[in-house]
Short mmCIF file of C-alpha atoms in Angstrom, two decimals:
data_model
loop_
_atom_site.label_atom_id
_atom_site.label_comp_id
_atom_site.label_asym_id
_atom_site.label_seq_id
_atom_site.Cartn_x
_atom_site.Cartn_y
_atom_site.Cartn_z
CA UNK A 1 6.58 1.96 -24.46
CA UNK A 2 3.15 2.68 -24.41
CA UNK A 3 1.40 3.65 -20.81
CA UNK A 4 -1.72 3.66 -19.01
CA UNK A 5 -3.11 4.33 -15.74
CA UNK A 6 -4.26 1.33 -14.10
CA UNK A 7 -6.54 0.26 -12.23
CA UNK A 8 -5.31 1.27 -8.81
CA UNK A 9 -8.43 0.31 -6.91
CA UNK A 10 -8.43 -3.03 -7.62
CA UNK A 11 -4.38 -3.54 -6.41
CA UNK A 12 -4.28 -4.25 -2.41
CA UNK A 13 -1.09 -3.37 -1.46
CA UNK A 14 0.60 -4.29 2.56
CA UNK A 15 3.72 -2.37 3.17
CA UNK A 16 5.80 -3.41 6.39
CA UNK A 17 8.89 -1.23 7.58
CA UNK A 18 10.24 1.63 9.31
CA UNK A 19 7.39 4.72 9.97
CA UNK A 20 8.75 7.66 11.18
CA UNK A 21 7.17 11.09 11.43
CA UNK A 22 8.42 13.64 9.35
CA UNK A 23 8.13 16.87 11.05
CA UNK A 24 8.15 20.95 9.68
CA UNK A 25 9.05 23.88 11.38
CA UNK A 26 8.09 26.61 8.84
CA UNK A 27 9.27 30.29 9.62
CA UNK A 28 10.62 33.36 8.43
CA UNK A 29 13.82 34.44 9.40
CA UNK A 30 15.06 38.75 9.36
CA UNK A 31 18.17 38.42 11.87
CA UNK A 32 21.13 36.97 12.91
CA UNK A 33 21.11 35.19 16.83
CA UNK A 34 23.37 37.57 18.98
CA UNK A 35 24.71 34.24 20.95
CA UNK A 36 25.86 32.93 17.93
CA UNK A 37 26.39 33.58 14.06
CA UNK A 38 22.90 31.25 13.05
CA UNK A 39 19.42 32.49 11.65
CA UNK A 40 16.69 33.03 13.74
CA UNK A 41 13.41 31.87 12.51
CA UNK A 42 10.06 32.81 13.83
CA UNK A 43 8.08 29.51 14.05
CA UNK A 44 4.47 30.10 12.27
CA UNK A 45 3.65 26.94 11.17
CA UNK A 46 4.02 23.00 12.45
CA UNK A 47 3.37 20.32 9.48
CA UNK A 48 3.12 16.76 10.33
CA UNK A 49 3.67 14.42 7.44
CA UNK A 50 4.14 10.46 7.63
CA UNK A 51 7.68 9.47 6.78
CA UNK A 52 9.32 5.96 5.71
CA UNK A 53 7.59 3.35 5.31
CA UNK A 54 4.29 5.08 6.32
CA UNK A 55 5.36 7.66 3.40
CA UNK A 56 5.27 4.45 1.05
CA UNK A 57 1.70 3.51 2.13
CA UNK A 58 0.56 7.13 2.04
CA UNK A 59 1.86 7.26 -1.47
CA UNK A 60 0.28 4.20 -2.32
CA UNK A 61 -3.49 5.26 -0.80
CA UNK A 62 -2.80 8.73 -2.54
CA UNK A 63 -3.11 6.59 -6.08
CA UNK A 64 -6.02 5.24 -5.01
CA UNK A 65 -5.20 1.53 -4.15
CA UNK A 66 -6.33 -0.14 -0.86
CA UNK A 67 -3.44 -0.56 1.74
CA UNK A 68 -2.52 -1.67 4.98
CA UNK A 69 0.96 -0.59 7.23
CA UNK A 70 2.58 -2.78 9.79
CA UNK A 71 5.27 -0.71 11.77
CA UNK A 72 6.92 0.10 14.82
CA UNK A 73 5.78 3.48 17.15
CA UNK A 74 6.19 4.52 20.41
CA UNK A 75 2.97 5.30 22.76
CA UNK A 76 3.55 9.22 22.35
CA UNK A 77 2.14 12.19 20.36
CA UNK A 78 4.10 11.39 17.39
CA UNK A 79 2.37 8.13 17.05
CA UNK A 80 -0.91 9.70 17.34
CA UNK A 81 -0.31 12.21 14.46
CA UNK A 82 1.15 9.72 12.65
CA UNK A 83 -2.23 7.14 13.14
CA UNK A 84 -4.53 10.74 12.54
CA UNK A 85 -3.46 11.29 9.37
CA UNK A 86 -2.93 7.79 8.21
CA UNK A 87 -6.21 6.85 9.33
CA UNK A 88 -7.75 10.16 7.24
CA UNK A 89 -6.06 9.33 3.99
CA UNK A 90 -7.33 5.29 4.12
CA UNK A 91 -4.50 3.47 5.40
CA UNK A 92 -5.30 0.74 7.67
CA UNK A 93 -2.15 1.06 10.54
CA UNK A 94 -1.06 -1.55 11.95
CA UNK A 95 1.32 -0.34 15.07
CA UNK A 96 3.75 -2.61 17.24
CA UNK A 97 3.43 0.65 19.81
CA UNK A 98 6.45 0.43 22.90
CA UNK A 99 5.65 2.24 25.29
CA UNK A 100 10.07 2.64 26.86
CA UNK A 101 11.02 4.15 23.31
CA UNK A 102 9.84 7.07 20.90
CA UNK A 103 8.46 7.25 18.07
CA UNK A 104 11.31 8.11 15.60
CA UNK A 105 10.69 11.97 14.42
CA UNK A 106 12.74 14.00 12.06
CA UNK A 107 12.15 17.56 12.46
CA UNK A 108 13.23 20.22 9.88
CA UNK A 109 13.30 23.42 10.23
CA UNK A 110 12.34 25.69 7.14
CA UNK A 111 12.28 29.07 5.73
CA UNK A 112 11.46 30.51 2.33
CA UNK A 113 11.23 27.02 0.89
CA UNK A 114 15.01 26.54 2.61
CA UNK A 115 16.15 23.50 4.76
CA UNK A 116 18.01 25.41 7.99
CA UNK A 117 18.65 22.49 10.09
CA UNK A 118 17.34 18.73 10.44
CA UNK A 119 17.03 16.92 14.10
CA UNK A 120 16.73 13.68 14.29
CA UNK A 121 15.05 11.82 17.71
CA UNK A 122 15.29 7.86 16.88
CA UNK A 123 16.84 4.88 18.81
CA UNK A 124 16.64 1.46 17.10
CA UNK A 125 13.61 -0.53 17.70
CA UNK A 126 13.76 -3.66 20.14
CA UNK A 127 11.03 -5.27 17.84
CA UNK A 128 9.13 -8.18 18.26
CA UNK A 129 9.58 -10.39 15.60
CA UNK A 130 7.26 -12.97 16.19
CA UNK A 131 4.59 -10.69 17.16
CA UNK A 132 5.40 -8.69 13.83
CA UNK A 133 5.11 -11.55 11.72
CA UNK A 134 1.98 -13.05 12.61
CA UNK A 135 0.43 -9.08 12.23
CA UNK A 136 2.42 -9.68 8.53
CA UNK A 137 0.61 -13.37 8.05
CA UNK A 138 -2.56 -11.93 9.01
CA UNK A 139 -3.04 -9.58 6.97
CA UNK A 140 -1.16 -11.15 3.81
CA UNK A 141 -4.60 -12.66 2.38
CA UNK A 142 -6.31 -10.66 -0.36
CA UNK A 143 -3.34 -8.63 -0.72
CA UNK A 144 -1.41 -8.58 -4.46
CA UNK A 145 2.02 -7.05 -3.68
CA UNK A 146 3.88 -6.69 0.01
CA UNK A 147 6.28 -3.88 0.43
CA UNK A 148 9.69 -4.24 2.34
CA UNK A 149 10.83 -0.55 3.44
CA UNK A 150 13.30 -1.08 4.93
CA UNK A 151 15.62 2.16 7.03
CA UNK A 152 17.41 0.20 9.16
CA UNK A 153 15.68 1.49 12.34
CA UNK A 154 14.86 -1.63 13.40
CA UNK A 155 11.06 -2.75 12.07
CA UNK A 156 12.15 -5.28 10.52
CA UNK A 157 14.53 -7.95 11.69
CA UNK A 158 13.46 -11.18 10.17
CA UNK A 159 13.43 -9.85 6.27
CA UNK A 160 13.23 -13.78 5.28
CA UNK A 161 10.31 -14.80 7.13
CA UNK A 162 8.43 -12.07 5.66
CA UNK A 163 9.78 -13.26 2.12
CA UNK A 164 9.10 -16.85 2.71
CA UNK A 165 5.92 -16.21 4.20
CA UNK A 166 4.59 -13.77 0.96
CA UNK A 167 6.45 -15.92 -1.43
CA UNK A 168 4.75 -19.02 -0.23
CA UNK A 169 1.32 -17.76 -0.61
CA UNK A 170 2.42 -16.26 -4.46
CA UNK A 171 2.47 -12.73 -3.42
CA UNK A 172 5.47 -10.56 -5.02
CA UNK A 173 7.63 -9.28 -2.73
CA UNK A 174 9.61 -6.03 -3.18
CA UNK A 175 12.20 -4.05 -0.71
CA UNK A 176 13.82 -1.22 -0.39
CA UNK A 177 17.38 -2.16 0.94
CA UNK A 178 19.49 -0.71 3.59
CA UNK A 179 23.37 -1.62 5.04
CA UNK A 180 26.01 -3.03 3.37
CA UNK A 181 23.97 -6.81 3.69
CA UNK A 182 21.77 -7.82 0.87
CA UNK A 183 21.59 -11.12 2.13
CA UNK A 184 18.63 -10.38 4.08
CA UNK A 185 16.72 -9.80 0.92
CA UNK A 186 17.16 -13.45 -0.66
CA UNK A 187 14.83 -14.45 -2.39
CA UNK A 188 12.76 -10.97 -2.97
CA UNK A 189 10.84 -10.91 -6.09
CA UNK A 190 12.87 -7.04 -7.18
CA UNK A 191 14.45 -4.75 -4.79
CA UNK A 192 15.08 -1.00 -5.28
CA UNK A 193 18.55 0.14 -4.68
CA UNK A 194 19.58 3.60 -5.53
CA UNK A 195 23.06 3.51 -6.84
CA UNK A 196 24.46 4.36 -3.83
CA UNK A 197 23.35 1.84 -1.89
CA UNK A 198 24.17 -0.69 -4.79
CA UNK A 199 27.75 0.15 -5.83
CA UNK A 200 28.04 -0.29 -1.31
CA UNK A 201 27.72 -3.94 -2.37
CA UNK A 202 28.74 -4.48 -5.95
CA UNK A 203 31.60 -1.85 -5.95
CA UNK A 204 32.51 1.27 -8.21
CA UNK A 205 30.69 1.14 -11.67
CA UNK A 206 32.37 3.00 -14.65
CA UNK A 207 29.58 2.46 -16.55
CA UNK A 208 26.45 1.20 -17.39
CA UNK A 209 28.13 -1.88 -18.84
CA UNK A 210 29.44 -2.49 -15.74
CA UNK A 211 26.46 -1.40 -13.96
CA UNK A 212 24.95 -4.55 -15.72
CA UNK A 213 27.23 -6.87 -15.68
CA UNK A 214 27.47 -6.74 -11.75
CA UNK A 215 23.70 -6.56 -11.05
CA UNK A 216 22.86 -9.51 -12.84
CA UNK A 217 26.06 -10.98 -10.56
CA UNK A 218 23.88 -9.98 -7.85
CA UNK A 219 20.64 -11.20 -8.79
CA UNK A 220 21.67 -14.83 -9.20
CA UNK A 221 24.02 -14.65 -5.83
CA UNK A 222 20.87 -13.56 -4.36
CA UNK A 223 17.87 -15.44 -6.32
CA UNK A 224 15.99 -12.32 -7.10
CA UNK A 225 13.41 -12.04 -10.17
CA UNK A 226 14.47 -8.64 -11.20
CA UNK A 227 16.78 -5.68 -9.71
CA UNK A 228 15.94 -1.73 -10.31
CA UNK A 229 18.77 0.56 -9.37
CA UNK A 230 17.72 4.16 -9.26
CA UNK A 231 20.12 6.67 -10.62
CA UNK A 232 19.11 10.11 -9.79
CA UNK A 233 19.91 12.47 -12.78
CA UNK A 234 20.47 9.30 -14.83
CA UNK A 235 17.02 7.74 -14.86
CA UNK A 236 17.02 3.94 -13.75
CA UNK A 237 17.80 0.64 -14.57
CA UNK A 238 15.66 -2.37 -14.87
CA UNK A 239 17.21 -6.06 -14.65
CA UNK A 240 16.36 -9.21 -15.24
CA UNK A 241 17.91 -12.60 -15.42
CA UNK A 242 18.43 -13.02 -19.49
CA UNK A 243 16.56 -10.38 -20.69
CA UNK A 244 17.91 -6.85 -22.02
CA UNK A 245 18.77 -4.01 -19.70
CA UNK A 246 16.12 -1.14 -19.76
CA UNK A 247 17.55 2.03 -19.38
CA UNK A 248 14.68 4.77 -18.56
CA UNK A 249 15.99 8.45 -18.64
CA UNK A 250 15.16 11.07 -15.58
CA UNK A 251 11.72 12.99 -16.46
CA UNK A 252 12.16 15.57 -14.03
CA UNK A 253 12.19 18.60 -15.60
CA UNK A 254 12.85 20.41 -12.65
CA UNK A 255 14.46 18.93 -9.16
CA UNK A 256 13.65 20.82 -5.98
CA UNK A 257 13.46 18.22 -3.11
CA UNK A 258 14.72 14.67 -3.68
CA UNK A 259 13.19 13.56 0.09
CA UNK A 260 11.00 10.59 0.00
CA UNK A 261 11.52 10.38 -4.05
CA UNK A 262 12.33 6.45 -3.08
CA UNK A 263 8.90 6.09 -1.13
CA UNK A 264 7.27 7.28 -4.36
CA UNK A 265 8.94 5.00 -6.49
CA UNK A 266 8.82 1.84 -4.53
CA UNK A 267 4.97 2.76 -3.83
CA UNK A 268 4.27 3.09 -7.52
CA UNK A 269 5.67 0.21 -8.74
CA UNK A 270 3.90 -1.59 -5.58
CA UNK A 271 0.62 -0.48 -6.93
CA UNK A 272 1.19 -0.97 -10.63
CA UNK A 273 1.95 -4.55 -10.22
CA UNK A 274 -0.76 -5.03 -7.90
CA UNK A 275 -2.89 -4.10 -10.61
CA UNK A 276 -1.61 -6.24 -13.43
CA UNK A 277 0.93 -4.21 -15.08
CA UNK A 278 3.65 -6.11 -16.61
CA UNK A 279 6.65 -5.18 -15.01
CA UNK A 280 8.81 -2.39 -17.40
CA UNK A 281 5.56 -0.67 -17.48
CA UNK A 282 5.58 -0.59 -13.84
CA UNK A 283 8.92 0.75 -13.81
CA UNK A 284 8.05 3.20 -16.24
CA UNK A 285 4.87 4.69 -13.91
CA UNK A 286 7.80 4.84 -11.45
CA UNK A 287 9.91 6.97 -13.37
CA UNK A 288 7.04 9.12 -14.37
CA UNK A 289 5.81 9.51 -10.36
CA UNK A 290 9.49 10.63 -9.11
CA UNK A 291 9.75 13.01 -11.27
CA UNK A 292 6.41 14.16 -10.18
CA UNK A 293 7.79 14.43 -6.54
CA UNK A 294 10.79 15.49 -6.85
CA UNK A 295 9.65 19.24 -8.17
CA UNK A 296 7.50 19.15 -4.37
CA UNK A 297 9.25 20.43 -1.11
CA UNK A 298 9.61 17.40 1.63
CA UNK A 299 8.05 14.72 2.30
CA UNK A 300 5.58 14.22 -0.68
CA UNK A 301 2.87 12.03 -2.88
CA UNK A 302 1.51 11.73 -6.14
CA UNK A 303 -1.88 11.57 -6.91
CA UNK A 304 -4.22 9.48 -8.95
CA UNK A 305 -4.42 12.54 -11.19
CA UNK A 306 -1.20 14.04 -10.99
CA UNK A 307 0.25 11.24 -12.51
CA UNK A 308 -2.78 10.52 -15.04
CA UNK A 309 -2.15 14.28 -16.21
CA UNK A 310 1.93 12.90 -16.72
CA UNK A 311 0.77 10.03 -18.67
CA UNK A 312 -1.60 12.33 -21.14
CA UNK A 313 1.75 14.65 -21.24
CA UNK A 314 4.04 11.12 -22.23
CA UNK A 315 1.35 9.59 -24.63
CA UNK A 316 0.25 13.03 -26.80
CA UNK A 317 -3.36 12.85 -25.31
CA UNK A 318 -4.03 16.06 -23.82
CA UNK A 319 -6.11 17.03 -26.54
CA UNK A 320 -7.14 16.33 -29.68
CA UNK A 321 -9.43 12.74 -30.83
CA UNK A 322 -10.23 10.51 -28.16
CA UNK A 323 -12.28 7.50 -27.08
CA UNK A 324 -15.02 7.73 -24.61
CA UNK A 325 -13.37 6.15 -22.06
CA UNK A 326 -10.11 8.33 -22.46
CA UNK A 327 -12.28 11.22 -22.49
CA UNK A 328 -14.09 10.12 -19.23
CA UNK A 329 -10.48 10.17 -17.50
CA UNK A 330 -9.50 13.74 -18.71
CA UNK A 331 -13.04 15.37 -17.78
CA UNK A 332 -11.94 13.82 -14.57
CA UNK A 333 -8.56 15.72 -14.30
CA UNK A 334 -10.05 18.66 -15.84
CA UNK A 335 -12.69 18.74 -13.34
CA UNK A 336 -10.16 17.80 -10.29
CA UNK A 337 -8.58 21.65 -11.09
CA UNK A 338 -11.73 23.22 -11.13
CA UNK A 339 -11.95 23.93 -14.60
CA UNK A 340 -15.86 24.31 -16.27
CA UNK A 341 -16.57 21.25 -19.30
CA UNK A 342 -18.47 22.89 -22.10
CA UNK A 343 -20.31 20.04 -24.43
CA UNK A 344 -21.44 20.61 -28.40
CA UNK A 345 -22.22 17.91 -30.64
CA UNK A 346 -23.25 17.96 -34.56
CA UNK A 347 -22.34 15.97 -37.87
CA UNK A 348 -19.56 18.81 -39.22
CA UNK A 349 -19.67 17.37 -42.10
CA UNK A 350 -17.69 20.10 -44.23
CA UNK A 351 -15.96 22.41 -41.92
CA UNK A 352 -16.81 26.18 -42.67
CA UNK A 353 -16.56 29.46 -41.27
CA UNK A 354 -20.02 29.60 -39.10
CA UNK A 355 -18.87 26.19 -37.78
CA UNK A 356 -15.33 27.79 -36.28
CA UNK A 357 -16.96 31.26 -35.38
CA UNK A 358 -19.60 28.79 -33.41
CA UNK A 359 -16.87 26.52 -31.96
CA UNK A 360 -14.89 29.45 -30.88
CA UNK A 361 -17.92 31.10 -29.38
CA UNK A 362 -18.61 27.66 -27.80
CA UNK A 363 -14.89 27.24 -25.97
CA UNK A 364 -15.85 31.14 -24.38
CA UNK A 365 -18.78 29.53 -22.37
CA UNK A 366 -15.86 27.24 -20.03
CA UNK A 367 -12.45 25.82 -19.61
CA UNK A 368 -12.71 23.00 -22.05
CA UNK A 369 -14.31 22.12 -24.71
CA UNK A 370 -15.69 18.60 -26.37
CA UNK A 371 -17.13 18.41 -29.90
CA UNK A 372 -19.02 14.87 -29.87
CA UNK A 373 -19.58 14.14 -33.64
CA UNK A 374 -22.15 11.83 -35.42
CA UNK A 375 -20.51 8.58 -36.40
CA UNK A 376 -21.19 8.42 -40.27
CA UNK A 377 -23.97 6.01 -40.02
CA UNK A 378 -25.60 8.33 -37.96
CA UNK A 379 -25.25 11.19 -40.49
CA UNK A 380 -26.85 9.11 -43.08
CA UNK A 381 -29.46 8.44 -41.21
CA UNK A 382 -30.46 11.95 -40.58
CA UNK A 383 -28.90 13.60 -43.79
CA UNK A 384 -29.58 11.29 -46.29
CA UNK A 385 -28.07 9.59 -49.26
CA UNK A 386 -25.05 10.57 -49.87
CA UNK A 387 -23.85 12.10 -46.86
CA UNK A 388 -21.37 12.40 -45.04
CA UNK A 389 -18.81 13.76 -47.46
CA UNK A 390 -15.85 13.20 -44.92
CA UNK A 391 -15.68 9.64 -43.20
CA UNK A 392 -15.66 10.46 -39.44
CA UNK A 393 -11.92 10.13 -38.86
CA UNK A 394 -11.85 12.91 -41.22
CA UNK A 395 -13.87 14.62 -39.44
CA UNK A 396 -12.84 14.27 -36.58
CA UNK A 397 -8.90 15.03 -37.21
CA UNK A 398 -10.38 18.22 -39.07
CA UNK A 399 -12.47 19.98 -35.89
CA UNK A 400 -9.31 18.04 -33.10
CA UNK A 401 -6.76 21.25 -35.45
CA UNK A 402 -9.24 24.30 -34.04
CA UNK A 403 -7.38 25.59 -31.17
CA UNK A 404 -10.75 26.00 -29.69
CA UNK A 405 -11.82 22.62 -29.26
CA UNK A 406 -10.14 20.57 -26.63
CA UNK A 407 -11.51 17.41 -27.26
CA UNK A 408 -13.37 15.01 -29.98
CA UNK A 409 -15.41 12.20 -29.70
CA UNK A 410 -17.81 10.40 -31.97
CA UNK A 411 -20.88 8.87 -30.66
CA UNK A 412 -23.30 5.92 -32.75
CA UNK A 413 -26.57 7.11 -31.99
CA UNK A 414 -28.79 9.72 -33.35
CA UNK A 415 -28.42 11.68 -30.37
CA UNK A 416 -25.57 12.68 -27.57
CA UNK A 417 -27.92 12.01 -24.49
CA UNK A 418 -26.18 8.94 -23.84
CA UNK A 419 -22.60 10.18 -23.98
CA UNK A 420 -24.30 13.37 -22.22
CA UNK A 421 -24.93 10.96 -19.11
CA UNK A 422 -21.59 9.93 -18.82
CA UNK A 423 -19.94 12.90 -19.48
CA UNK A 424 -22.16 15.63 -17.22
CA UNK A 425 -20.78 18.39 -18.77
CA UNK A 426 -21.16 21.98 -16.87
CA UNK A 427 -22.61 23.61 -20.33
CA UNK A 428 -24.34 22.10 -22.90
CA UNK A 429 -24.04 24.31 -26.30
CA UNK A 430 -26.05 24.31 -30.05
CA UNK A 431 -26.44 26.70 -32.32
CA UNK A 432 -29.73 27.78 -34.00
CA UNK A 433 -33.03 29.84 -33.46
CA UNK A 434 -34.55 27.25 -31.29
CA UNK A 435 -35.58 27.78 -27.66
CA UNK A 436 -33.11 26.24 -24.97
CA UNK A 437 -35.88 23.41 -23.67
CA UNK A 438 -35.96 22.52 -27.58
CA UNK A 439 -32.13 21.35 -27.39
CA UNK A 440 -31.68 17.85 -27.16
CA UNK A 441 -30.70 16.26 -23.77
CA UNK A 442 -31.39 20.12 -22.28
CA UNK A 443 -33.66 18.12 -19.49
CA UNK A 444 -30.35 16.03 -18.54
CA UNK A 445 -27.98 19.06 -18.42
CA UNK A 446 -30.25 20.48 -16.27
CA UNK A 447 -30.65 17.74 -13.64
CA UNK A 448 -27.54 17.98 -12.48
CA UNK A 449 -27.45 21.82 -12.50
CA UNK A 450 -25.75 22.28 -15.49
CA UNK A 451 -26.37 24.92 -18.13
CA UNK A 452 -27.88 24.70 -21.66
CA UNK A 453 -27.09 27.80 -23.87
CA UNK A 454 -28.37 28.44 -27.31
CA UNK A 455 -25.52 30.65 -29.59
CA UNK A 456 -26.61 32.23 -32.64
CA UNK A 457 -25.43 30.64 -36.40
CA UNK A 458 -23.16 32.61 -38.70
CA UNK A 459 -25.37 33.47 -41.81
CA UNK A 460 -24.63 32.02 -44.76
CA UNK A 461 -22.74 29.29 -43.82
CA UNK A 462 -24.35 25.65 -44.11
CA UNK A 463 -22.60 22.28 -44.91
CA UNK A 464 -26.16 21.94 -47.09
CA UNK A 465 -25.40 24.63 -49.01
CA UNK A 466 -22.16 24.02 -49.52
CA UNK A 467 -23.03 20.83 -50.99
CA UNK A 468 -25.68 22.29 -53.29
CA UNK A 469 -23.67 24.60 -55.00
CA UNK A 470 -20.74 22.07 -55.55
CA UNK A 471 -23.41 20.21 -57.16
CA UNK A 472 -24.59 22.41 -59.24
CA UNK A 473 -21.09 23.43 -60.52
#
């Protein structure tokens, strides 16, 4: 299954659920209490991080999509923390705020990276339903995709209103169950069970056979359009009424926290569908995103890039040949680590020795490297007859096996400055005896304070001469 990164900001998203504040006591800890046989940890450091449902829609505006959060707080601190840093990563809070209860809060204390102890400070919400569905029906136009998270704290305690009333204006609908009643989620376009929380309803499943044979048992009892069970180790399972299980594998290559690893699949799939993705490729983001999260301690997202940088990893595009746009997304990542873009361009027509000494001299100016090459039109217009030699794929594949280029790209016209303008590379590198405002597209580099170095040719070594002699012989 081939994947690609969609386009996020173009997938309005609402999510409506439990929030909760996640809380992190982080400390280091030398002695043993002498009133009792526990740890004592020094408090340094207090982290605040939206939990739940607001961990959903955090993960969601962390991929770059627009979304909204309808919930139920307290009026206390927690709530304003939780608003602060909603409000600072784009998410447009909607609160239901009572002022006789508390905001719920889960506080965890930590040291070196360890989970001592976890408090909990929740009582169920006394919601109002009404109230929450018309914020719900108000909110529902322009949006793609609404989000059930559900954590059984209360938030939400008319689940088919909130179907009917997405359903009926063609909006997907996807939960996250809780409890031992599906029922509530009639009528839900896919919901998200781990397997847990599904064999709670279906019963024991030896395997996956079984696993399949009682959620499609499920999905028509309860009208749903497709059912994903999440499996930890095991990967997940995509179902849908008459069409072939699809059984994705764990990517994880390493587990270290499995907290909020549901938010960040239910969020991904949220915004996938929202923009367009057909649904097993949706899935498959999903897959890719938790096992992005899971190597992260607590409560946790996954960027726009961080899971770009997966997809390059799953699809072999890290380096090598590339189109413009695909190169435009990995200067992106690149640049989103800090790392300097160093930018040659020539017809390399017969690869030779000055070229690598020049490309490897290139690559020391920066991080990364891109080689844009003459498309072979181009080269016969400024080589003549007869040339190129190599077609451009040729080419291309050729100068993508140097371990000192990172990238290739070919480019129509006679010169790079339009693929320079896109591009804005840090360094712009040619080689010759030429002075640096002589370089082509030198005046653009420079613009937006970016470098233009001239490196010396290896003598001897020219494609033309190359040719000549062959020629001759």
């Amino acid at each position: 299954m081939k994947l690609s990164m969609p386009r996020f900001d173009q997938a309005p998203v609402l999510v409506v659920g439990d929030v909760m504040l996640d809380r992190y006591w982080h400390g280091g800890t030398s002695r043993i209490s002498p009133e009792a046989p526990v740890p004592v940890v020094k408090v340094e450091q207090i982290e605040d991080r939206p939990g739940g449902a607001a961990n959903v829609a955090l993960n969601i505006a962390a991929l770059g999509a627009p979304v909204a959060l309808v919930g139920v707080t307290g009026e206390d601190e927690a709530c304003q923390s939780l608003s602060d840093s909603l409000a600072a990563a784009g998410v447009q809070a909607h609160f239901q705020r009572l002022d006789h209860q508390p905001t719920i809060v889960k506080l965890r204390v930590m040291s070196r990276h360890q989970q001592l102890l976890r408090m909990d400070f929740e009582e169920p919400f006394d919601t109002d339903p009404a109230a929450l569905l018309g914020e719900v029906e108000s909110l529902l136009a322009g949006v793609k995709v609404l989000v059930l998270s559900d954590y059984g704290k209360g938030a939400l305690k008319n689940h088919q209103a909130l179907i009917q009333a997405a359903r009926g204006r063609g909006i997907p609908v996807l939960a996250d169950p809780k409890g031992k009643d599906f029922e509530i989620y009639r009528g839900a376009s896919l919901i998200t069970p781990n397997l847990g929380e599904f064999e709670a309803i279906v019963g024991r499943c030896a395997d996956e056979a079984e696993l399949v044979a009682k959620g499609a048992a499920l999905m028509r009892s309860l009208e749903l359009d497709a059912l994903l069970v999440t499996r930890g180790e095991h990967g997940m399972t995509l179902l849908r009424p008459d069409q072939a299980a699809l059984h994705l594998p764990a990517r994880a290559r390493e587990v270290f926290d499995v907290t909020g690893a549901g938010d960040t699949v239910i969020s991904t799939l949220a915004a996938a569908l929202a923009a367009g993705a057909e649904l097993p490729q949706a899935v498959a983001l999903a897959n890719l995103a938790a096992s992005i999260v899971v190597a992260k301690l607590g409560t946790a997202c996954v960027s726009a890039p961080e899971l770009r940088r997966a997809i390059q990893r799953e699809e072999g595009s890290g380096r090598g040949t590339m189109t413009v746009e695909q190169l435009l997304t990995v200067v992106e990542d690149a640049r989103a680590q800090g790392e300097k873009i160093v930018f040659t361009n020539g017809c390399f027509d017969i690869l030779h020795a000055g070229h690598v000494t020049y490309l490897e001299q290139a690559r020391a100016q920066g991080d990364r490297l891109i080689v844009a090459v003459n498309d072979d039109a181009s080269v016969s217009r400024l080589k003549g007859p007869g040339r190129p030699i190599n077609t451009v794929d040729r080419r291309m594949a050729v100068l993508a096996g140097l371990e000192a280029v990172d990238w290739v790209v070919c480019f129509a016209e006679d010169t790079p400055e339009s693929l320079l303008a896109q591009v804005r590379p840090d360094v712009l590198v040619k080689g010759g005896d030429y002075g640096v405002d002589q370089v082509v597209g030198a005046e653009l580099v420079k613009a937006w304070g970016g470098e233009v170095r001239v490196l010396g040719l290896v003598e001897n070594s020219s494609t033309t001469a190359i040719v000549e002699k062959i020629r001759k012989a």
